[in-house]
């Protein structure tokens, strides 16, 4: 082996920094600024997320550490690529593949009509990315439509790993205060500190429903309300549905809601789609389908075949979508930092410190979003 | 056996932190050589600061006579790696580090420090301060975060008790965080042999009848894994291989035959390769010897004379450069909680 020219950490860092050029600012939050940039030699378009750490009392924050730690290990077509990392003075710069828009923008653009094959395509890509994370023993812990970014070729990619962590060590307690509320699994709402990839699958089930409904499926106003929302939509679980339910840390007695007919709400969806969604939104986390199993579900084998990524619907005003996508990314970052960073939040004594207390709505989305459990216009029309 | 790439081959540990003994030696020698050049250049530059060249010759000859070899650098680093173990225990005792987080934090901190010195030399960054930053960073990476004040308080208490004049400050640790993380090339996920050892233990139960003895051997393997962390094995082999090597050492000590398991589990050709690896691991762990405090002190004293002033916060050169850049301090003091 020949010893390279640059050995020192700082030499390598400078070398990396010199590879990229920032072009313009795309968005700014309190803690991060996102730039459009490019790799100087290849001209490849990149997003550079500059995380400002100037005033952090305890140095590099958990959110930045988690994101860098996770993304440095993951290589998958359906996970955002962290191309490089470099530091400049006291800023951390993440060089990410540039992605145009996100699934939230797609869902919200009511001029777009989704075909069942489109939804299948997004779900397949999302589950592939998630399966890869879980195979690497990594939980995402913040799946929701605006964390699925979409590339110009239509590929969907898991992004925002600021809450990600490894799992599988039963002795290590993890926080139950994670995942944006509307996508938070019932075991987390009940205070579980030991969980698996099943919490990401629940969130994925919620996203599946949202793709069908075009509005969030389970949008509770508070943590307690969230459980009630889930119970009203899915029926209050019994000890039979979920053995061991009564042993969870916060043993509340809930009003008994009957299980409504699922197909009624999602009247445009096929049986195989409903079956898969049902398995993703199963109460008992142990019985809930895994990402690997979900990919083997008949839904993905039955017709229609998933739409090719390049042919998927996307927002028309591409440029605006770009800006919004990245801007809201900055806003997301800010929220993470506010939550996971307040030093007092770290000392929750639960072993796992990056607690994402989402104040207020628990979601950045408009508050006029429709409440759940109503019959909706599904906007799944027959092929034109 | 398929040729399909293993998931582990995607890990940064596999992609970027694998070496041979020869490549490690070569890298460390080149690093040391260039480090020495920087020391001498730094001393000359410092003489220019206030145009005082009177001491230059003395300083240069002092430095030249006390330069550390790559082997001495390693000895000094080894000593401070041992300190990580000691500190980890004390944080566990005062409750800041949960027992279940102890192994990973300790092993990651040790690994960070070993990786750091593949991309740095002790002339620029003495291991004593780097050790603390590696430790603090490891607590974050291993989900065992504590506030910087909580981290520093016991260090200060110990310093006061010792009657030490210098007090560790928050900034001492945080200011090096970027220096450390960039030297780690922002690759923070580290795999250790502990989990692999547990997996092996579970699997061996199907092959070995004496459950009590097997448990004994498994418990003892922990000790050998602890030792392996200080060696270069982490750069040479994969965590399950090191775990198995530790198991073999423990089995030999406790007189348990685990080769029966291995011969049933692997085919002969693979086993032959595996045994070569395991022999090397066992020999390396058995041969490992701590650097004594006395030896470390001798090297530390030499290091005082051959520090690179460019990186030494108490040097004239450093202060001048810092003043010139008008750097804003990285930790805000107004931010109280």
Tab-separated table of C-alpha atoms in Angstrom, chain B residues 12 35 76-77 102 126 129 133 141 145 158 160 204 214 229 235 290 315 318:
chain	number	residue	atom	x	y	z
B	12	UNK	CA	-17.713	1.859	6.946
B	35	UNK	CA	4.740	15.001	11.961
B	76	UNK	CA	1.855	6.550	24.890
B	77	UNK	CA	-1.474	6.155	23.104
B	102	UNK	CA	-20.623	0.501	29.423
B	126	UNK	CA	-1.346	14.743	22.821
B	129	UNK	CA	-6.970	15.513	25.753
B	133	UNK	CA	-13.018	14.012	23.538
B	141	UNK	CA	-22.662	7.831	19.419
B	145	UNK	CA	-25.518	11.045	26.210
B	158	UNK	CA	-10.685	14.211	40.795
B	160	UNK	CA	-9.096	18.960	42.959
B	204	UNK	CA	-22.627	-23.253	20.677
B	214	UNK	CA	-19.906	-23.099	28.318
B	229	UNK	CA	-9.744	-3.639	21.989
B	235	UNK	CA	-8.031	-3.064	12.050
B	290	UNK	CA	-0.068	-2.472	29.031
B	315	UNK	CA	2.462	28.398	22.430
B	318	UNK	CA	-0.840	29.250	18.326
